[in-house]
XYZ file of C-alpha atoms in Angstrom:
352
model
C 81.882 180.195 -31.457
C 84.592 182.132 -30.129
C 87.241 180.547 -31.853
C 85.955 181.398 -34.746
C 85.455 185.125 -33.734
C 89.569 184.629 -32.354
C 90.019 183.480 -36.237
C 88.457 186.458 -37.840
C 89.660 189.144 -35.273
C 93.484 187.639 -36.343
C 92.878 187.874 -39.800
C 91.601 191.183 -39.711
C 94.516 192.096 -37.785
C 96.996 190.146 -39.938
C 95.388 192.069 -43.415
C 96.472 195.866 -41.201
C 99.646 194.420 -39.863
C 100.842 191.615 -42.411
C 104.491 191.464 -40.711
C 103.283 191.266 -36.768
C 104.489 187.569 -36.036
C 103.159 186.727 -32.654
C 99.408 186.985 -34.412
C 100.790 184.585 -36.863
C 102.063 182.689 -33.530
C 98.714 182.880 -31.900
C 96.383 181.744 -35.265
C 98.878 178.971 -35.229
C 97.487 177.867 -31.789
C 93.913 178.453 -32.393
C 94.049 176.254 -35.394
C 96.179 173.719 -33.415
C 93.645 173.256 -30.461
C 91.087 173.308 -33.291
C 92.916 170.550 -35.170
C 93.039 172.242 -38.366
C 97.005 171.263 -38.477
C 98.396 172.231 -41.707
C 96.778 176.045 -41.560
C 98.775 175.732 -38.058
C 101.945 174.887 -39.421
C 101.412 177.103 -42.637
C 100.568 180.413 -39.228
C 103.839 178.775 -37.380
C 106.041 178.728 -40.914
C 105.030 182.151 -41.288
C 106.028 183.552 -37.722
C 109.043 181.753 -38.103
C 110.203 183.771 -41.075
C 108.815 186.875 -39.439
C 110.357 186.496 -36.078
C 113.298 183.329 -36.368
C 114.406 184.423 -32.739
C 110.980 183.457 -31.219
C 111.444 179.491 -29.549
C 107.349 178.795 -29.439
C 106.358 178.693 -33.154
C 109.949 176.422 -33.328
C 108.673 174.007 -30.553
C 104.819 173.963 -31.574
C 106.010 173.343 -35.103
C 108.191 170.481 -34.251
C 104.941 169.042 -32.384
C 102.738 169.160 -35.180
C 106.063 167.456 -37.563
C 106.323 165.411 -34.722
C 102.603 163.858 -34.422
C 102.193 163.476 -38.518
C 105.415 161.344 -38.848
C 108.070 164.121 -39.711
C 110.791 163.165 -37.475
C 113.756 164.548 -38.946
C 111.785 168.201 -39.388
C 110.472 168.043 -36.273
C 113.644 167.470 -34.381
C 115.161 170.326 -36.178
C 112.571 172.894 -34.817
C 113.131 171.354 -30.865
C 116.781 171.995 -31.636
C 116.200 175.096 -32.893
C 113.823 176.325 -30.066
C 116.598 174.922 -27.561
C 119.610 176.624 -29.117
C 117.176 180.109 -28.865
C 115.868 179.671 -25.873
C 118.487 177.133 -23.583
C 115.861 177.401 -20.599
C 112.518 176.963 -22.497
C 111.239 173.845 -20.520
C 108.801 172.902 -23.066
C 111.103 171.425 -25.466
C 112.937 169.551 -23.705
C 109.694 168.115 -22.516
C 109.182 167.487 -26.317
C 112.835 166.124 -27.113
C 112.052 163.842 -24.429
C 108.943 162.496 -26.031
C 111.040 162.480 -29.297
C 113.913 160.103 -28.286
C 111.540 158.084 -26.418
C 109.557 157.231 -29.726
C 113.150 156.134 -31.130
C 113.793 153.865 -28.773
C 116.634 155.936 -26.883
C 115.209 155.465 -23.613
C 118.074 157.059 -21.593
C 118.112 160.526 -23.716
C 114.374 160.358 -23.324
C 114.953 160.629 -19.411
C 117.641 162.739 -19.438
C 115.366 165.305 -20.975
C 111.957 164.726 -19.618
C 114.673 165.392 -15.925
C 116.153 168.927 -17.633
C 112.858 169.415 -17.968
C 111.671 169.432 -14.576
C 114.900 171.351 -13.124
C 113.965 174.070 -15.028
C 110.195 173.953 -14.083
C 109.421 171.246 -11.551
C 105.595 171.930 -11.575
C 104.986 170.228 -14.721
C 102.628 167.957 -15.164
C 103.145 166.230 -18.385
C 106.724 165.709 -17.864
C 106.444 164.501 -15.014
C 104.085 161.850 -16.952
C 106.137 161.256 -19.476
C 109.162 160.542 -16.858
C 107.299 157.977 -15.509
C 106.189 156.612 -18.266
C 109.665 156.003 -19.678
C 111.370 154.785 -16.891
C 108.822 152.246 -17.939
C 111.006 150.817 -20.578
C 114.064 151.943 -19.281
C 116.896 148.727 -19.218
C 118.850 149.965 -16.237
C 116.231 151.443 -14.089
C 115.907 148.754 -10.683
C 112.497 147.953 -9.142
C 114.197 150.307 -6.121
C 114.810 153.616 -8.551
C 111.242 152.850 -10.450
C 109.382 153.238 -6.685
C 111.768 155.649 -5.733
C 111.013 158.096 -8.632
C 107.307 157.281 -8.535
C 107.652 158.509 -4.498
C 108.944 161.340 -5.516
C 105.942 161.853 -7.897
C 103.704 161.358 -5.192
C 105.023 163.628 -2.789
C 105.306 166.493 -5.282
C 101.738 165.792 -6.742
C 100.304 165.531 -2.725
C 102.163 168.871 -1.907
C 100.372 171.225 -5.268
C 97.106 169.222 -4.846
C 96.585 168.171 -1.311
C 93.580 166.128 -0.070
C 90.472 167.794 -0.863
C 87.601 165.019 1.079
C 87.922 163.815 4.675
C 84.103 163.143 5.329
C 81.745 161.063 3.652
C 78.495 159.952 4.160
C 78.363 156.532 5.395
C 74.879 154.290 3.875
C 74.022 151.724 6.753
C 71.692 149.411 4.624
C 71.642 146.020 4.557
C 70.137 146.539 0.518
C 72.956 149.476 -0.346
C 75.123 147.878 -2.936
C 78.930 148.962 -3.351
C 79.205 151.853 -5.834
C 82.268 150.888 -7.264
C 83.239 153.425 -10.401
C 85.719 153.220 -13.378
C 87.282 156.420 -14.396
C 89.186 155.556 -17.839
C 90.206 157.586 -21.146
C 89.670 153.875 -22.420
C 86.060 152.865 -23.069
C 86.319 152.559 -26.848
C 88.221 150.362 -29.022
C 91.793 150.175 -27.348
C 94.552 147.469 -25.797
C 92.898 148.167 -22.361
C 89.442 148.695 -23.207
C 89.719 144.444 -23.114
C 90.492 144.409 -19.058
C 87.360 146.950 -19.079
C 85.076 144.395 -20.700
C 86.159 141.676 -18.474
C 85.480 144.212 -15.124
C 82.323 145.132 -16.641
C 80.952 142.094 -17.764
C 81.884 140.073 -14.867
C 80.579 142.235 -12.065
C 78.227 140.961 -9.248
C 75.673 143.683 -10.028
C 73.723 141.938 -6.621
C 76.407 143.455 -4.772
C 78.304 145.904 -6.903
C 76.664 148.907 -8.696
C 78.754 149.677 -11.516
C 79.447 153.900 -12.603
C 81.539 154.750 -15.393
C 83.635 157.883 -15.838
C 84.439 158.163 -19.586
C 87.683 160.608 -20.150
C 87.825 159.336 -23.565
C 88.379 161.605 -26.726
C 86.354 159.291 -29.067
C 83.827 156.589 -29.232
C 82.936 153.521 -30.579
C 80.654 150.295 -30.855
C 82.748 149.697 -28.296
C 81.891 152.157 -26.188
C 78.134 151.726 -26.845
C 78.812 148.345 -25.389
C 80.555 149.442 -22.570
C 77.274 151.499 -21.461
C 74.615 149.015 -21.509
C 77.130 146.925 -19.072
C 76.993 150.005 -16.417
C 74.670 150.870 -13.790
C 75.289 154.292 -14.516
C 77.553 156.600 -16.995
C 78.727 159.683 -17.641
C 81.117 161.542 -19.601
C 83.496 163.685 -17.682
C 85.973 164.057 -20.531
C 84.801 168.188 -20.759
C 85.152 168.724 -16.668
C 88.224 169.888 -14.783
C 89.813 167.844 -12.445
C 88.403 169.629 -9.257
C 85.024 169.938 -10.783
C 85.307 165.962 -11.656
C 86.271 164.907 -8.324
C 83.347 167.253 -6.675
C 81.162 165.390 -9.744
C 82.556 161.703 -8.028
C 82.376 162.884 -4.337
C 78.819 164.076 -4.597
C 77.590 160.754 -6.812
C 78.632 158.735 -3.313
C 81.146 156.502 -4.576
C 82.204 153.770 -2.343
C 85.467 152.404 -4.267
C 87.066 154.538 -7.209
C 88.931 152.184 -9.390
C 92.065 153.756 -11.956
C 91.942 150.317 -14.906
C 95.560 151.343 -15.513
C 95.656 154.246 -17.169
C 98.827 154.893 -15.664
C 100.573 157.569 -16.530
C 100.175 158.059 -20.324
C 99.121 161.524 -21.590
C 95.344 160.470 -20.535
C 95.826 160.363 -16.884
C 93.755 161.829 -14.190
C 95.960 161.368 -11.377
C 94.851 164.644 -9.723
C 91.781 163.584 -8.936
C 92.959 160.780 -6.885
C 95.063 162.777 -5.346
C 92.084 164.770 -4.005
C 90.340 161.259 -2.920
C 86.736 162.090 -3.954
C 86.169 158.284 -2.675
C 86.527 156.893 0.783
C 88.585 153.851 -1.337
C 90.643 154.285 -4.392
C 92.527 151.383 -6.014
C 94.714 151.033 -9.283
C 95.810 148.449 -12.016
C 98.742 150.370 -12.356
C 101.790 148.156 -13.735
C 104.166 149.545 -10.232
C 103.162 151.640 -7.579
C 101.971 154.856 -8.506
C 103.512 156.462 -5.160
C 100.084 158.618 -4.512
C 99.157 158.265 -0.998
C 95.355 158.741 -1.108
C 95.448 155.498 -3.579
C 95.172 153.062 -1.059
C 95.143 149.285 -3.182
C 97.309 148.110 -6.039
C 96.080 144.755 -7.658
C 99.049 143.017 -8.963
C 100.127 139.247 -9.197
C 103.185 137.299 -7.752
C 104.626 137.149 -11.366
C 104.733 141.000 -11.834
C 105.376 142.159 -8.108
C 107.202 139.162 -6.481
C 106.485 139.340 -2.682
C 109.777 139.797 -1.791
C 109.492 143.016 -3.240
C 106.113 143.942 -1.492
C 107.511 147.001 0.448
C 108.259 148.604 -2.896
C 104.498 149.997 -2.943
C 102.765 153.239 -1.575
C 99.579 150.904 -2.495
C 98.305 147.749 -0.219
C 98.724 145.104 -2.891
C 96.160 143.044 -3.184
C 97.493 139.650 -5.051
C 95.563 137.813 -7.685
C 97.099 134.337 -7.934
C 96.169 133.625 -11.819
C 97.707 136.870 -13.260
C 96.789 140.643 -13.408
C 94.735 140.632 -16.751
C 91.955 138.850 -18.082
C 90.563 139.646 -21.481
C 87.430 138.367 -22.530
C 87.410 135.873 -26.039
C 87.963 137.904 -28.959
C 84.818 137.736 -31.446
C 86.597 139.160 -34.561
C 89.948 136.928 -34.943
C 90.378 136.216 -38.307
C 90.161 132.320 -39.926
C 93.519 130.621 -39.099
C 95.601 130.013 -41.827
C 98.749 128.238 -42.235
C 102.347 129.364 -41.807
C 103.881 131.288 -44.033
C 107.064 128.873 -43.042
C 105.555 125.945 -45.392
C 105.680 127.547 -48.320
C 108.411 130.096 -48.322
C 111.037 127.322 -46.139
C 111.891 130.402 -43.616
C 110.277 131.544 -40.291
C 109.115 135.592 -40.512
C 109.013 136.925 -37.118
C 106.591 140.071 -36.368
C 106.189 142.307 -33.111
C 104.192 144.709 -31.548
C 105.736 146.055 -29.335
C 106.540 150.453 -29.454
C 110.553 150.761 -30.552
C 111.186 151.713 -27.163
């Protein structure tokens, strides 16, 4: 409802003062949070030609190019945005998501870093950073924990430990609450290591709570309840008001699947440690303090690399991941290589 009182107020403005450009600026957004995108890029267009000094209608335009699978148009509006405002952290932020997307790994960095000189409290580039390093050919297992330290101290520092006390169930019939707080219960790559968790919990010892951050669902994710204990959706809550949410539900163990450090990531509310344990899939150590168990195997974290962890690893000897049988793979057929006398090769994987 008040968006669309926002929307009218604008217009009504905009019909008195057709040449004002930051209203055109601030429509744009409206319509951008409201995922109406091309009225947004029509508002951002328009305060462009108004006002071409302005960097923000540049840089929100190139997002909106960016996300529908303009590249070349999009990079044109960061660049623009850059050359008008050189200290506009933003987009670099956004170049850095940009080159990253290509491929270009170490321009990807370098950006998502200028990025954080100018403003070092961002959130989402220091995300992104992490993320990237990810893929990155001449990061070491040394400058990987070593940035992901530095992570940690800067996210412990703006968003110290909130809990210290909890209250302590002496019951021989109290079973572990052990939650899952994931942007991943629907159809997704690692909604699979969810099932597995799920389905495959001792619910004689374990009571199972799920925290659902995600921004759609599914059959999937009607699945995923009737394997839980208990569930709630937290996507709408704030991180404080999330972890007070946890903390007051009596949580033994809060468990991060490996969300990692995609957009989707809640690491602030570990950081607060709403739960007297808190343990990650993460792929390396996440460098947050209040986490206090990483599981991992001996293939992905050799143990001669152990003390490269913030995290207590705890080893499983078969592998990380476990995915439960697929029910939908499709009939086999046979390879295209008979026929056609040549092998065709397919991948995955992102470019980067």
């Amino acid at each position: 409802g008040h968006f669309e009182h926002a929307i009218r107020s604008y217009q009504i403005f905009l019909q008195k003062e057709p040449r004002y450009a930051t209203a055109y600026y601030n429509l744009g957004l409206i319509f951008q949070t409201l995922d109406r995108t091309l009225e947004a890029i029509q508002l951002y267009q328009q305060a462009i030609e108004l006002d071409p000094r302005d960097p923000r209608p540049h840089n929100n335009l190139g997002i909106l190019l960016f996300e529908n699978g303009y590249l070349e148009k999009s990079l044109y509006h960061y660049q623009m945005a850059q050359h008008i405002q050189p200290l506009f952290h933003e987009v670099y932020n956004n170049l850095g998501r940009y080159f990253h997307v290509l491929g270009q790994n170490n321009l990807a960095i370098e950006y998502f870093q200028k990025s954080l000189q100018i403003a070092p409290h961002q959130l989402k580039a220091w995300t992104h950073l992490l993320f990237s390093i990810q893929y990155d050919e001449n990061q070491t297992p040394d400058s990987i924990y070593q940035t992901h330290t530095q992570w940690g101290e800067f996210l412990t520092h703006h968003y110290p430990r909130k809990y210290n006390t909890y209250v302590e169930v002496k019951s021989s019939e109290h079973r572990l609450r052990v939650a899952y707080l994931s942007p991943d219960f629907h159809t997704h790559s690692a909604s699979y290591l969810l099932d597995t968790l799920l389905r495959e919990a001792n619910h004689d010892i374990f009571e199972i709570i799920c925290y659902s951050d995600a921004l759609q669902t599914d059959s999937q994710t009607e699945e995923f309840k009737q394997l839980a204990d208990e569930w709630s959706e937290v996507r709408s809550l704030t991180d404080a008001a999330l972890a007070e949410k946890i903390y007051r539900d009596r949580i033994d163990i809060l468990v991060d699947p490996g969300s990692g450090y995609a957009d989707k990531q809640r690491n602030i509310v570990f950081a607060y440690q709403p739960a007297p344990l808190q343990a990650t899939f993460y792929l390396t150590s996440t460098g947050i303090k209040t986490i206090q168990y990483r599981f991992t195997d001996p293939f992905l974290d050799p143990i001669s690399k152990s003390h490269l962890s913030s995290e207590k690893q705890l080893y499983l000897p078969e592998g990380l991941w476990s995915f439960f049988r697929f029910s939908d793979v499709p009939t086999y057929t046979p390879a295209p290589s008979i026929n056609k006398g040549i092998i065709t090769f397919a991948s995955f994987n992102a470019p980067s």
